[in-house]
Amino acid sequence: MPTESHRPGEWADEPQPTYHFPVEVEVVGELGEEHLRQVATYVFDQLHTTLRTRG
C-alpha cells in the first residue's frame, strides 16, 4: 500500500482507469424499436446512477 499522500488534482495528468461492465438484457417476446430504446435508456441510466453514487 503506498504511503505517500497526494493533493487533489495531482493525478490530473495520470491516465484514468477504464472500467468495463458487461451488461446483458434478455427481452422475452417482441418489442418495437422505440420500446427497445426505452429499455436501453433505463438500464444505462440506472447503471450511471449507481456508479455515480458509489464514487
mmCIF file of N, CA, C and O in Angstrom:
data_model
loop_
_atom_site.group_PDB
_atom_site.id
_atom_site.type_symbol
_atom_site.label_atom_id
_atom_site.label_comp_id
_atom_site.label_asym_id
_atom_site.label_seq_id
_atom_site.Cartn_x
_atom_site.Cartn_y
_atom_site.Cartn_z
ATOM 1 N N MET A 1 0.850 -1.172 0.000
ATOM 2 C CA MET A 1 0.000 0.000 0.000
ATOM 3 C C MET A 1 0.896 1.234 0.000
ATOM 4 O O MET A 1 1.791 1.342 0.823
ATOM 5 N N PRO A 2 0.673 2.204 -0.910
ATOM 6 C CA PRO A 2 1.517 3.388 -0.961
ATOM 7 C C PRO A 2 1.350 4.223 0.307
ATOM 8 O O PRO A 2 0.277 4.341 0.860
ATOM 9 N N THR A 3 2.460 4.805 0.748
ATOM 10 C CA THR A 3 2.412 5.610 1.965
ATOM 11 C C THR A 3 2.450 7.102 1.674
ATOM 12 O O THR A 3 2.192 7.898 2.542
ATOM 13 N N GLU A 4 2.794 7.509 0.460
ATOM 14 C CA GLU A 4 2.850 8.932 0.161
ATOM 15 C C GLU A 4 1.445 9.475 -0.086
ATOM 16 O O GLU A 4 0.572 8.774 -0.576
ATOM 17 N N SER A 5 1.243 10.723 0.276
ATOM 18 C CA SER A 5 -0.075 11.320 0.069
ATOM 19 C C SER A 5 -0.024 12.230 -1.150
ATOM 20 O O SER A 5 1.027 12.751 -1.508
ATOM 21 N N HIS A 6 -1.142 12.394 -1.758
ATOM 22 C CA HIS A 6 -1.266 13.244 -2.934
ATOM 23 C C HIS A 6 -2.332 14.287 -2.683
ATOM 24 O O HIS A 6 -3.376 13.995 -2.120
ATOM 25 N N ARG A 7 -2.047 15.487 -3.121
ATOM 26 C CA ARG A 7 -3.035 16.553 -3.015
ATOM 27 C C ARG A 7 -4.045 16.401 -4.143
ATOM 28 O O ARG A 7 -3.724 15.851 -5.197
ATOM 29 N N PRO A 8 -5.287 16.929 -3.935
ATOM 30 C CA PRO A 8 -6.282 16.881 -5.010
ATOM 31 C C PRO A 8 -5.726 17.535 -6.274
ATOM 32 O O PRO A 8 -5.076 18.571 -6.210
ATOM 33 N N GLY A 9 -5.963 16.917 -7.389
ATOM 34 C CA GLY A 9 -5.518 17.447 -8.667
ATOM 35 C C GLY A 9 -4.122 16.997 -9.076
ATOM 36 O O GLY A 9 -3.727 17.198 -10.210
ATOM 37 N N GLU A 10 -3.358 16.419 -8.167
ATOM 38 C CA GLU A 10 -2.011 15.964 -8.508
ATOM 39 C C GLU A 10 -2.044 14.847 -9.547
ATOM 40 O O GLU A 10 -1.086 14.649 -10.257
ATOM 41 N N TRP A 11 -3.124 14.127 -9.596
ATOM 42 C CA TRP A 11 -3.226 12.994 -10.512
ATOM 43 C C TRP A 11 -3.892 13.387 -11.823
ATOM 44 O O TRP A 11 -4.183 12.552 -12.649
ATOM 45 N N ALA A 12 -4.120 14.672 -12.032
ATOM 46 C CA ALA A 12 -4.856 15.118 -13.218
ATOM 47 C C ALA A 12 -4.193 14.663 -14.513
ATOM 48 O O ALA A 12 -4.870 14.413 -15.493
ATOM 49 N N ASP A 13 -2.865 14.574 -14.520
ATOM 50 C CA ASP A 13 -2.161 14.175 -15.740
ATOM 51 C C ASP A 13 -1.996 12.668 -15.865
ATOM 52 O O ASP A 13 -1.512 12.181 -16.868
ATOM 53 N N GLU A 14 -2.351 11.954 -14.818
ATOM 54 C CA GLU A 14 -2.247 10.498 -14.835
ATOM 55 C C GLU A 14 -3.372 9.911 -15.689
ATOM 56 O O GLU A 14 -4.477 10.427 -15.712
ATOM 57 N N PRO A 15 -3.102 8.817 -16.383
ATOM 58 C CA PRO A 15 -4.182 8.158 -17.135
ATOM 59 C C PRO A 15 -5.277 7.677 -16.186
ATOM 60 O O PRO A 15 -4.993 7.188 -15.100
ATOM 61 N N GLN A 16 -6.500 7.846 -16.577
ATOM 62 C CA GLN A 16 -7.631 7.416 -15.772
ATOM 63 C C GLN A 16 -7.971 5.969 -16.112
ATOM 64 O O GLN A 16 -7.882 5.567 -17.266
ATOM 65 N N PRO A 17 -8.368 5.191 -15.113
ATOM 66 C CA PRO A 17 -8.725 3.795 -15.393
ATOM 67 C C PRO A 17 -9.997 3.723 -16.240
ATOM 68 O O PRO A 17 -10.854 4.600 -16.166
ATOM 69 N N THR A 18 -10.060 2.714 -17.024
ATOM 70 C CA THR A 18 -11.248 2.463 -17.832
ATOM 71 C C THR A 18 -11.902 1.198 -17.296
ATOM 72 O O THR A 18 -11.246 0.170 -17.162
ATOM 73 N N TYR A 19 -13.156 1.302 -16.953
ATOM 74 C CA TYR A 19 -13.887 0.163 -16.423
ATOM 75 C C TYR A 19 -14.830 -0.365 -17.486
ATOM 76 O O TYR A 19 -15.415 0.391 -18.243
ATOM 77 N N HIS A 20 -14.986 -1.673 -17.518
ATOM 78 C CA HIS A 20 -15.913 -2.313 -18.446
ATOM 79 C C HIS A 20 -16.916 -3.113 -17.622
ATOM 80 O O HIS A 20 -16.523 -3.905 -16.765
ATOM 81 N N PHE A 21 -18.191 -2.874 -17.870
ATOM 82 C CA PHE A 21 -19.244 -3.588 -17.175
ATOM 83 C C PHE A 21 -20.122 -4.264 -18.221
ATOM 84 O O PHE A 21 -21.015 -3.645 -18.774
ATOM 85 N N PRO A 22 -19.835 -5.518 -18.511
ATOM 86 C CA PRO A 22 -20.684 -6.193 -19.488
ATOM 87 C C PRO A 22 -22.109 -6.304 -18.947
ATOM 88 O O PRO A 22 -22.320 -6.732 -17.822
ATOM 89 N N VAL A 23 -23.034 -5.852 -19.729
ATOM 90 C CA VAL A 23 -24.441 -5.892 -19.344
ATOM 91 C C VAL A 23 -25.192 -6.622 -20.438
ATOM 92 O O VAL A 23 -25.047 -6.320 -21.615
ATOM 93 N N GLU A 24 -25.963 -7.591 -20.020
ATOM 94 C CA GLU A 24 -26.778 -8.330 -20.979
ATOM 95 C C GLU A 24 -28.223 -8.254 -20.533
ATOM 96 O O GLU A 24 -28.548 -8.533 -19.377
ATOM 97 N N VAL A 25 -29.073 -7.823 -21.446
ATOM 98 C CA VAL A 25 -30.507 -7.737 -21.167
ATOM 99 C C VAL A 25 -31.197 -8.672 -22.143
ATOM 100 O O VAL A 25 -31.022 -8.563 -23.353
ATOM 101 N N GLU A 26 -31.952 -9.589 -21.598
ATOM 102 C CA GLU A 26 -32.679 -10.521 -22.449
ATOM 103 C C GLU A 26 -34.144 -10.103 -22.487
ATOM 104 O O GLU A 26 -34.797 -10.001 -21.457
ATOM 105 N N VAL A 27 -34.617 -9.847 -23.682
ATOM 106 C CA VAL A 27 -36.019 -9.477 -23.873
ATOM 107 C C VAL A 27 -36.752 -10.720 -24.345
ATOM 108 O O VAL A 27 -36.403 -11.315 -25.359
ATOM 109 N N VAL A 28 -37.748 -11.111 -23.589
ATOM 110 C CA VAL A 28 -38.553 -12.272 -23.943
ATOM 111 C C VAL A 28 -39.789 -11.757 -24.664
ATOM 112 O O VAL A 28 -40.520 -10.936 -24.134
ATOM 113 N N GLY A 29 -39.976 -12.238 -25.852
ATOM 114 C CA GLY A 29 -41.081 -11.732 -26.664
ATOM 115 C C GLY A 29 -40.548 -10.718 -27.665
ATOM 116 O O GLY A 29 -39.361 -10.641 -27.921
ATOM 117 N N GLU A 30 -41.444 -9.930 -28.196
ATOM 118 C CA GLU A 30 -41.057 -8.951 -29.203
ATOM 119 C C GLU A 30 -41.344 -7.546 -28.720
ATOM 120 O O GLU A 30 -42.370 -7.291 -28.106
ATOM 121 N N LEU A 31 -40.386 -6.659 -28.988
ATOM 122 C CA LEU A 31 -40.569 -5.244 -28.698
ATOM 123 C C LEU A 31 -40.211 -4.459 -29.955
ATOM 124 O O LEU A 31 -39.312 -4.848 -30.702
ATOM 125 N N GLY A 32 -40.894 -3.369 -30.125
ATOM 126 C CA GLY A 32 -40.562 -2.491 -31.241
ATOM 127 C C GLY A 32 -39.293 -1.704 -30.939
ATOM 128 O O GLY A 32 -38.784 -1.711 -29.815
ATOM 129 N N GLU A 33 -38.766 -1.011 -31.948
ATOM 130 C CA GLU A 33 -37.543 -0.230 -31.787
ATOM 131 C C GLU A 33 -37.659 0.791 -30.663
ATOM 132 O O GLU A 33 -36.728 0.969 -29.883
ATOM 133 N N GLU A 34 -38.772 1.483 -30.564
ATOM 134 C CA GLU A 34 -38.939 2.510 -29.541
ATOM 135 C C GLU A 34 -38.885 1.909 -28.137
ATOM 136 O O GLU A 34 -38.240 2.439 -27.243
ATOM 137 N N HIS A 35 -39.542 0.771 -27.943
ATOM 138 C CA HIS A 35 -39.505 0.118 -26.635
ATOM 139 C C HIS A 35 -38.101 -0.400 -26.308
ATOM 140 O O HIS A 35 -37.659 -0.323 -25.162
ATOM 141 N N LEU A 36 -37.391 -0.911 -27.297
ATOM 142 C CA LEU A 36 -36.019 -1.364 -27.077
ATOM 143 C C LEU A 36 -35.135 -0.187 -26.659
ATOM 144 O O LEU A 36 -34.304 -0.308 -25.765
ATOM 145 N N ARG A 37 -35.319 0.965 -27.296
ATOM 146 C CA ARG A 37 -34.565 2.157 -26.903
ATOM 147 C C ARG A 37 -34.893 2.578 -25.481
ATOM 148 O O ARG A 37 -34.020 2.987 -24.725
ATOM 149 N N GLN A 38 -36.152 2.476 -25.101
ATOM 150 C CA GLN A 38 -36.553 2.836 -23.739
ATOM 151 C C GLN A 38 -35.905 1.899 -22.712
ATOM 152 O O GLN A 38 -35.459 2.341 -21.655
ATOM 153 N N VAL A 39 -35.859 0.609 -23.022
ATOM 154 C CA VAL A 39 -35.223 -0.357 -22.130
ATOM 155 C C VAL A 39 -33.735 -0.039 -22.003
ATOM 156 O O VAL A 39 -33.190 0.005 -20.898
ATOM 157 N N ALA A 40 -33.066 0.203 -23.123
ATOM 158 C CA ALA A 40 -31.632 0.512 -23.095
ATOM 159 C C ALA A 40 -31.371 1.794 -22.306
ATOM 160 O O ALA A 40 -30.458 1.849 -21.480
ATOM 161 N N THR A 41 -32.178 2.806 -22.508
ATOM 162 C CA THR A 41 -32.020 4.060 -21.776
ATOM 163 C C THR A 41 -32.200 3.839 -20.285
ATOM 164 O O THR A 41 -31.413 4.330 -19.469
ATOM 165 N N TYR A 42 -33.190 3.081 -19.907
ATOM 166 C CA TYR A 42 -33.445 2.794 -18.489
ATOM 167 C C TYR A 42 -32.254 2.054 -17.858
ATOM 168 O O TYR A 42 -31.776 2.429 -16.791
ATOM 169 N N VAL A 43 -31.771 1.029 -18.534
ATOM 170 C CA VAL A 43 -30.666 0.230 -17.995
ATOM 171 C C VAL A 43 -29.430 1.101 -17.811
ATOM 172 O O VAL A 43 -28.798 1.091 -16.748
ATOM 173 N N PHE A 44 -29.070 1.882 -18.814
ATOM 174 C CA PHE A 44 -27.871 2.696 -18.709
ATOM 175 C C PHE A 44 -28.036 3.844 -17.726
ATOM 176 O O PHE A 44 -27.087 4.214 -17.036
ATOM 177 N N ASP A 45 -29.231 4.399 -17.601
ATOM 178 C CA ASP A 45 -29.484 5.426 -16.582
ATOM 179 C C ASP A 45 -29.303 4.847 -15.180
ATOM 180 O O ASP A 45 -28.702 5.476 -14.311
ATOM 181 N N GLN A 46 -29.813 3.641 -14.959
ATOM 182 C CA GLN A 46 -29.666 3.005 -13.653
ATOM 183 C C GLN A 46 -28.196 2.684 -13.356
ATOM 184 O O GLN A 46 -27.727 2.877 -12.239
ATOM 185 N N LEU A 47 -27.470 2.203 -14.350
ATOM 186 C CA LEU A 47 -26.054 1.911 -14.173
ATOM 187 C C LEU A 47 -25.286 3.191 -13.846
ATOM 188 O O LEU A 47 -24.479 3.233 -12.917
ATOM 189 N N HIS A 48 -25.549 4.251 -14.593
ATOM 190 C CA HIS A 48 -24.891 5.528 -14.367
ATOM 191 C C HIS A 48 -25.191 6.062 -12.957
ATOM 192 O O HIS A 48 -24.287 6.501 -12.246
ATOM 193 N N THR A 49 -26.439 6.002 -12.556
ATOM 194 C CA THR A 49 -26.837 6.484 -11.213
ATOM 195 C C THR A 49 -26.131 5.681 -10.129
ATOM 196 O O THR A 49 -25.610 6.249 -9.167
ATOM 197 N N THR A 50 -26.084 4.381 -10.282
ATOM 198 C CA THR A 50 -25.439 3.523 -9.282
ATOM 199 C C THR A 50 -23.945 3.813 -9.184
ATOM 200 O O THR A 50 -23.391 3.960 -8.092
ATOM 201 N N LEU A 51 -23.281 3.932 -10.321
ATOM 202 C CA LEU A 51 -21.842 4.208 -10.298
ATOM 203 C C LEU A 51 -21.540 5.598 -9.745
ATOM 204 O O LEU A 51 -20.576 5.783 -9.009
ATOM 205 N N ARG A 52 -22.362 6.569 -10.051
ATOM 206 C CA ARG A 52 -22.157 7.939 -9.576
ATOM 207 C C ARG A 52 -22.289 8.014 -8.057
ATOM 208 O O ARG A 52 -21.532 8.723 -7.405
ATOM 209 N N THR A 53 -23.214 7.253 -7.478
ATOM 210 C CA THR A 53 -23.425 7.307 -6.026
ATOM 211 C C THR A 53 -22.337 6.561 -5.263
ATOM 212 O O THR A 53 -22.196 6.772 -4.064
ATOM 213 N N ARG A 54 -21.594 5.706 -5.920
ATOM 214 C CA ARG A 54 -20.524 4.958 -5.248
ATOM 215 C C ARG A 54 -19.194 5.662 -5.361
ATOM 216 O O ARG A 54 -18.227 5.213 -4.778
ATOM 217 N N GLY A 55 -19.132 6.721 -6.129
ATOM 218 C CA GLY A 55 -17.940 7.316 -6.496
ATOM 219 C C GLY A 55 -17.104 8.184 -5.785
ATOM 220 O O GLY A 55 -16.021 8.399 -5.746
#
